[in-house]
Amino acid sequence: MSVPRGDLAELRATVRGWCRAHVPADWRRAQTGVGGDEFVAFQQAWFQELRRAGYAVPHWPAEWGGGMSAAEQMVLYQELAAADAPRLVLAFVSIHHAAATLLTAGTDEQRRRHLPGILDGEIWVQGFSEPEAGSDLASLRTTARRDRRAGGDVFVVNGQKLWASGAAHADWCLLLARSDPAAPKRRGISYLLMDMRSPGLDVRPIRNALGDSHFCEIFLNDVEIPAENLVGPENAGWQVAQATLSAERGMTMLELAERLGNVGLRSLVDTCRRPDVTGRRPIDDTLVADRLAGFDTEIAGLRALCRDLVERHDAGTVGPADASVVKVYYSELLQRMTGFGAEIAGLGALAELAKPASSGWESGRWLLDFIGSWEWTIPGGTNEIQRTIIGERGLGLPREP
Amino acid sequence: MSVPRGDLAELRATVRGWCRAHVPADWRRAQTGVGGDEFVAFQQAWFQELRRAGYAVPHWPAEWGGGMSAAEQMVLYQELAAADAPRLVLAFVSIHHAAATLLTAGTDEQRRRHLPGILDGEIWVQGFSEPEAGSDLASLRTTARRDRRAGGDVFVVNGQKLWASGAAHADWCLLLARSDPAAPKRRGISYLLMDMRSPGLDVRPIRNALGDSHFCEIFLNDVEIPAENLVGPENAGWQVAQATLSAERGMTMLELAERLGNVGLRSLVDTCRRPDVTGRRPIDDTLVADRLAGFDTEIAGLRALCRDLVERHDAGTVGPADASVVKVYYSELLQRMTGFGAEIAGLGALAELAKPASSGWESGRWLLDFIGSWEWTIPGGTNEIQRTIIGERGLGLPREP
Amino acid sequence: MNAHSSELAVATPAGGPGAHPGTHPGAGDGADEELRAELRAVARDLLATAAGKDGGDDAQVDWALLAEAGWLGLEVPDGLDGAGVTVAETAVVCEELGRAAARAPYLGTTVLGAGALLALETTDGRDELLRALATGAPRLAVALPTGDAPLGAAGVPGTVPFRLAGSGAAARLTGRAEFVPDAAEAETLLLLALDEGGEPVVVRAVPGQPGLEVTATPVLDVSRSVGAVAAVGAPVEAGSVWRFRGDGRAGGRLLLARGALAVACDSLGAAEAMLAATVGYASVRHQFGRPIGSFQAVKHGCADMLVSVSVGRGLVTEATRALAAASSAHAAGGAGGIEEAAVIAVEVAVSRAKSYMCAAAVDVAGKAMQLHGGIGYTWESGVHRYLKRAALSRALFGSPAAHRARLARRLDADAAGRAR
Amino acid sequence: MNAHSSELAVATPAGGPGAHPGTHPGAGDGADEELRAELRAVARDLLATAAGKDGGDDAQVDWALLAEAGWLGLEVPDGLDGAGVTVAETAVVCEELGRAAARAPYLGTTVLGAGALLALETTDGRDELLRALATGAPRLAVALPTGDAPLGAAGVPGTVPFRLAGSGAAARLTGRAEFVPDAAEAETLLLLALDEGGEPVVVRAVPGQPGLEVTATPVLDVSRSVGAVAAVGAPVEAGSVWRFRGDGRAGGRLLLARGALAVACDSLGAAEAMLAATVGYASVRHQFGRPIGSFQAVKHGCADMLVSVSVGRGLVTEATRALAAASSAHAAGGAGGIEEAAVIAVEVAVSRAKSYMCAAAVDVAGKAMQLHGGIGYTWESGVHRYLKRAALSRALFGSPAAHRARLARRLDADAAGRAR
């Protein structure tokens, strides 16, 4: 953290002022229950708004439109959260995973081709998981057969991807596919950039527990991907994916923690300060007050964990299980908090049928938020897997035989 | 349950009257902080008191001094618990495991030799666990070499036993030892009755977390046990132990549940009704009231589970994991309840240095009780092992590969 | 199959309530248990078929089917064309509806509708309605307070949702009840009201009558139907104000206990379904080259689910017994009603069952979602239906915290009694 | 080794408090962090040796050793022969004492004793005592309210344990404090009292003086010493009534916060020790032919311990920073004292750290006992010492529930402020 504190205070004031001027008034109400097109339009507009301010991709190198230090990014995300700005949902994979992949392992040509596109609003999707390869991602079966004869050098891809969030709106896909079926499972995978307009592609939305369909299946039937779209060496895709998955350096977790600690806790406290039919405020019940104070405390702990994670990334001292600790803690805190909100809101929570699009995981529609919290405890390696990672890589406990 | 309900009501009244007349007044205070000898004397006297009433071994066959049906035993234990009678601690292994072993797998001669002795106050100890064989009991290493040459037919035993509760006061030991080192580990163990006055025996108390020393190590150095003291076939000791371990048919768990639901819950409620320094009663705090009601509910659930377990035993429909379900639930409920008591009692709980001997696991000295609760979550197969049993035998989930 | 199941379900048991005075109805009686086992088997079968039939999201069970199966008039006396059995049998149906996460207006019509009518003094109108009920016409809903309020220290009367002003032809009804089960589909409404003397009574009403408005309340749990019933000076038809047998307060309290117990049974069935689904999935789903159920994290999670379902089942069984005993006593007691101690015993047992089981079911469904992994989060897997259903059941007829608060007041009072 | 460690520990840091105005002391400053890392390493080393030396149950650390190491006067200013560092360094020692479950009168003498003296107006007596303290004579104890009472809505003054009547030579002291850390061994007592004007002051007293009684209170945690201090009209020596700098209430509140933070640090160290011991044991103990740490039940248990220790560490660090900042401000502010907002910030951070870490340490020690199996339940393993120590720390200076109640009042007030 080399930025002088005075400059940070100035940045904080600037961002705060910008938020006052630019965060759309009443966007939560306006975005509640909107359809997919309206959601995409709102997200794209907000992305360009942030981009104009220099706040869309602060973590990118300066030459590509970013250039904020970790300390500055922390201030930015704290202020966006404090102002309850809409979240960047649709661009998430584009500005984080796709960008990190391109910046870390891509060629100059690939970077020049795609990074400006992302800034202009190109949407990316992650094509990693498969029906039989969830937590055990390395067992993926989608094949990429290299074919140099067919009028060019291409990978011909066949298979099926699952849990591709936002695939219905995506322009490009980060694809992992098995290019050497004979190699050990982590040694035969290649990392490809796939144009979502390619022939042979079929995207089918999957309805989730909330009734939304942001997750999709992608069916791949002899889809041809030019060999120039290979990232990293052939058959080294697993290593590329590992290296870039954590490239957001803790900042997205920090943003989520700030969201939880701002609008999340505030809404929960507000829910508990609202008198019930008998005129009593739940917060005056020590049982409720105790839980609220517990959440306040846990959020403070989460924020400290996240700041620490960002600082360790920055200092190069990040441990192999640090991100897992944060993920387990955040996701289960989110689940406890939203679950408690649903309990306090009682029957009323059942009658809230839609939550605002572009909001965080704690929209204040507590039962919907509660159900949505499994979207944090399951994907990206279930919390059971994360605990194994913490035990083995974080604490050095012996692996299963 | 074939006993007509009218007779049960009569039994209940009889036991209740007997308790009023015979449960020593103020025994808790008198037994607090007593030494080993006084504890043994009190236990022996109470055992004979119960024996005279026909309440010491109600579960034994009538010919040996018992003869109560399961329904009658339930009534007996409910009333003993309601009257806060002292518990039979010292005789536990004698009247349950030893008797069950003798009755199920012993010879007539062995039964005639030992059952009357138990009624007269002979104390038994269980010699199963070893330093390297805790949860993985079948890996025990104590050897029993059969020797027919030495002036008789004997087993010569060498090794070390651990967690032998009450060994310092014991007359006899239920011993598991490896008689065939070449056989698979569950097929080479024999079950022996060992006289604790045998030469070559060394008993050393182990101080536990509470500072008590009821657990002992037993060192065995060429101890000779006559072959007539073998129970069941040679090398079938594991099977004998398995068959007799659950022979108490759920009744001891039922007794413990009744204790928890009577004196346990009452003391906890009393602790919470006592005004603190500011004059407030903890129970008037909804946070405390909610926990108390939760314990009341859980105890009701535990009692139902225990009655059900006894009835299933009686009906012959007991499932392979039913006892594990009860053990996990009881032990963790005990831990939660005593832990809560320790929290409510606050600093005062630290200053209670001794609890009454012969009391249950919920003496109202909450911090001592809390620490003692690990004596339920660890021994007899840790709760981790119990959950595996529940998953595999109770639910049919696949074993670890 | 329907004819067959109907036959089984309405077969009068060897020993109905009252046949063994002094015993716990529902407990340990061989004939009763056999009957319930048969009823359960038939119900499970029928609901699995019915709920699977239309493939829709709400698993609506055909209304005629419920009537044919004989489930609507289970507790209606023989003399009024019912099966004359106890709430223990009703509890079995509730549990099976929960297991199937089925949509059926059973809670409104039978659990609460028949339950309310059976607690009333005999009148021609009431008997006529009971007789009709067994054959499935009309559908009923009972407007009770469905939230935490009636569990408060103030007790029931202060929270009765409707008030009667005037009497006879001049009687007018005012009040409002929310989240009333099956209100929107009901053809006849039974409204819990206080008469001018402050005594709880039941008022019969019809949706659409002047001054009365019934509105469906869409909820996330699409397998349930709830609605709001509002009356603003609604004229009451002659002969539509019915009194409880004995003390109206006791009658009202037992009726609320029925509602709470019914959702506890529903949650028990739902939790068992989720446990079974999770065990099934964990046994076949492979990751890292082995079934996921062979990993301790999954296996022990399932073990915990079994433990809490077992505890919950014990509590639900006890509460069912207590309510069956009290209901028999209420029925047998005639105008004399029922003793306060019996009502308290029911409330204690029901509060335990409701608070434990309805909270546990949410936890179990949540754990089921977790252990199903990504599949569990899909709409198609149906796990979400159980989670939402369990969430509604948890809130309906008193939150766990409200029930525990009532239990704690009882613990304090009991201790005070001991100390005296 | 002692000379060496002493040298390291008392080395004045490049940037003491006040050197970087506006920064968080204890945060991110390289020189400070290096100092603390050295202090920690030395302390860990020294305590491991000291606690292991006598092999007794109470792991008593030699008093002279603490003085030689320079830990007693850490926060005493340079000018009074101390090291002039901040509470962040004291926190390191507290954490390491907890890690070793060591018995040492550090809480009474240094954390509270020096802490109290540093918050007072400068007088000769106070300065003399501070100067003596750094060399280890005399031992101090501070009689504060150690339970939940001062966290109540009424705030500190109502719960100050002693009252002064009269003034000057006629001053008499009355009151009682329980569970006062290190009271029985103290040679000088500092008693928190209200003077006749209702202002909190500190009264110096000596055990055995007329009207004053100090009694040791034996506790299950034999690694701690606590006692009761009672005064009944005890005459107060001339020059022994000392005033806080600025507002006495604020001074008293910060002193209580110091106590709470110190036990939170202790619990953090204890929890880390238990985690390390469990990981170590699980890696070598074999059952079923494999190290038990390879089973998910054990592995995931350890993972949960790490998560809560990590969260607790974050909260303890924040609280230490807040207290260090406030203490610097208090020291710098002279007679002006300290702003209410700063005191509140300290209380919020300390309540979070105390409630979370002290509860977590009991859980972690309990889990350690469980995962050690039978061995963990033996006296010899020492796990019980940590469990008992954690239990005392949890109750001392406010239970988790009392701290959370204070936090909740703050959340409510903040929300009311937002709404305005």
PDB file of N, CA and C in Angstrom, chain C residues 2-25:
ATOM      1  N   ASN C   2     -57.998 -45.505  -6.781  1.00  0.00           N
ATOM      2  CA  ASN C   2     -58.659 -44.600  -5.856  1.00  0.00           C
ATOM      3  C   ASN C   2     -59.694 -45.318  -5.002  1.00  0.00           C
ATOM      4  N   ALA C   3     -60.464 -46.173  -5.657  1.00  0.00           N
ATOM      5  CA  ALA C   3     -61.498 -46.896  -4.922  1.00  0.00           C
ATOM      6  C   ALA C   3     -60.850 -47.741  -3.829  1.00  0.00           C
ATOM      7  N   HIS C   4     -59.803 -48.389  -4.222  1.00  0.00           N
ATOM      8  CA  HIS C   4     -59.088 -49.241  -3.279  1.00  0.00           C
ATOM      9  C   HIS C   4     -58.576 -48.434  -2.088  1.00  0.00           C
ATOM     10  N   SER C   5     -57.917 -47.328  -2.426  1.00  0.00           N
ATOM     11  CA  SER C   5     -57.313 -46.543  -1.349  1.00  0.00           C
ATOM     12  C   SER C   5     -58.406 -45.956  -0.465  1.00  0.00           C
ATOM     13  N   SER C   6     -59.489 -45.552  -1.089  1.00  0.00           N
ATOM     14  CA  SER C   6     -60.597 -44.994  -0.328  1.00  0.00           C
ATOM     15  C   SER C   6     -61.078 -46.015   0.693  1.00  0.00           C
ATOM     16  N   GLU C   7     -61.209 -47.217   0.218  1.00  0.00           N
ATOM     17  CA  GLU C   7     -61.702 -48.288   1.077  1.00  0.00           C
ATOM     18  C   GLU C   7     -60.796 -48.463   2.295  1.00  0.00           C
ATOM     19  N   LEU C   8     -59.498 -48.469   2.012  1.00  0.00           N
ATOM     20  CA  LEU C   8     -58.552 -48.647   3.102  1.00  0.00           C
ATOM     21  C   LEU C   8     -58.613 -47.487   4.081  1.00  0.00           C
ATOM     22  N   ALA C   9     -58.700 -46.309   3.503  1.00  0.00           N
ATOM     23  CA  ALA C   9     -58.533 -45.131   4.349  1.00  0.00           C
ATOM     24  C   ALA C   9     -59.700 -44.903   5.287  1.00  0.00           C
ATOM     25  N   VAL C  10     -60.912 -45.219   4.830  1.00  0.00           N
ATOM     26  CA  VAL C  10     -62.048 -44.893   5.674  1.00  0.00           C
ATOM     27  C   VAL C  10     -62.515 -46.077   6.524  1.00  0.00           C
ATOM     28  N   ALA C  11     -61.815 -47.223   6.374  1.00  0.00           N
ATOM     29  CA  ALA C  11     -62.176 -48.361   7.218  1.00  0.00           C
ATOM     30  C   ALA C  11     -62.145 -47.914   8.677  1.00  0.00           C
ATOM     31  N   THR C  12     -63.219 -48.092   9.363  1.00  0.00           N
ATOM     32  CA  THR C  12     -63.264 -47.661  10.764  1.00  0.00           C
ATOM     33  C   THR C  12     -62.321 -48.534  11.592  1.00  0.00           C
ATOM     34  N   PRO C  13     -61.495 -47.912  12.380  1.00  0.00           N
ATOM     35  CA  PRO C  13     -60.527 -48.685  13.144  1.00  0.00           C
ATOM     36  C   PRO C  13     -61.200 -49.453  14.266  1.00  0.00           C
ATOM     37  N   ALA C  14     -60.514 -50.491  14.729  1.00  0.00           N
ATOM     38  CA  ALA C  14     -61.054 -51.296  15.828  1.00  0.00           C
ATOM     39  C   ALA C  14     -61.305 -50.406  17.049  1.00  0.00           C
ATOM     40  N   GLY C  15     -60.405 -49.536  17.305  1.00  0.00           N
ATOM     41  CA  GLY C  15     -60.595 -48.692  18.489  1.00  0.00           C
ATOM     42  C   GLY C  15     -60.488 -47.218  18.145  1.00  0.00           C
ATOM     43  N   GLY C  16     -61.596 -46.548  18.017  1.00  0.00           N
ATOM     44  CA  GLY C  16     -61.576 -45.112  17.770  1.00  0.00           C
ATOM     45  C   GLY C  16     -61.329 -44.371  19.069  1.00  0.00           C
ATOM     46  N   PRO C  17     -61.404 -43.081  19.002  1.00  0.00           N
ATOM     47  CA  PRO C  17     -61.172 -42.324  20.227  1.00  0.00           C
ATOM     48  C   PRO C  17     -62.298 -42.610  21.206  1.00  0.00           C
ATOM     49  N   GLY C  18     -61.956 -42.703  22.418  1.00  0.00           N
ATOM     50  CA  GLY C  18     -62.967 -42.993  23.421  1.00  0.00           C
ATOM     51  C   GLY C  18     -63.082 -44.484  23.699  1.00  0.00           C
ATOM     52  N   ALA C  19     -62.649 -45.306  22.763  1.00  0.00           N
ATOM     53  CA  ALA C  19     -62.739 -46.751  22.965  1.00  0.00           C
ATOM     54  C   ALA C  19     -61.814 -47.198  24.099  1.00  0.00           C
ATOM     55  N   HIS C  20     -60.667 -46.547  24.216  1.00  0.00           N
ATOM     56  CA  HIS C  20     -59.749 -46.872  25.314  1.00  0.00           C
ATOM     57  C   HIS C  20     -59.589 -45.665  26.228  1.00  0.00           C
ATOM     58  N   PRO C  21     -60.553 -45.398  27.030  1.00  0.00           N
ATOM     59  CA  PRO C  21     -60.402 -44.200  27.854  1.00  0.00           C
ATOM     60  C   PRO C  21     -59.163 -44.306  28.728  1.00  0.00           C
ATOM     61  N   GLY C  22     -58.469 -43.233  28.837  1.00  0.00           N
ATOM     62  CA  GLY C  22     -57.280 -43.255  29.711  1.00  0.00           C
ATOM     63  C   GLY C  22     -56.000 -43.576  28.981  1.00  0.00           C
ATOM     64  N   THR C  23     -56.087 -44.152  27.811  1.00  0.00           N
ATOM     65  CA  THR C  23     -54.840 -44.404  27.077  1.00  0.00           C
ATOM     66  C   THR C  23     -54.514 -43.163  26.259  1.00  0.00           C
ATOM     67  N   HIS C  24     -53.283 -43.094  25.787  1.00  0.00           N
ATOM     68  CA  HIS C  24     -52.937 -42.027  24.858  1.00  0.00           C
ATOM     69  C   HIS C  24     -53.449 -42.417  23.490  1.00  0.00           C
ATOM     70  N   PRO C  25     -54.397 -41.735  22.928  1.00  0.00           N
ATOM     71  CA  PRO C  25     -54.759 -42.072  21.550  1.00  0.00           C
ATOM     72  C   PRO C  25     -53.531 -41.875  20.671  1.00  0.00           C
TER      73      PRO C  25
END
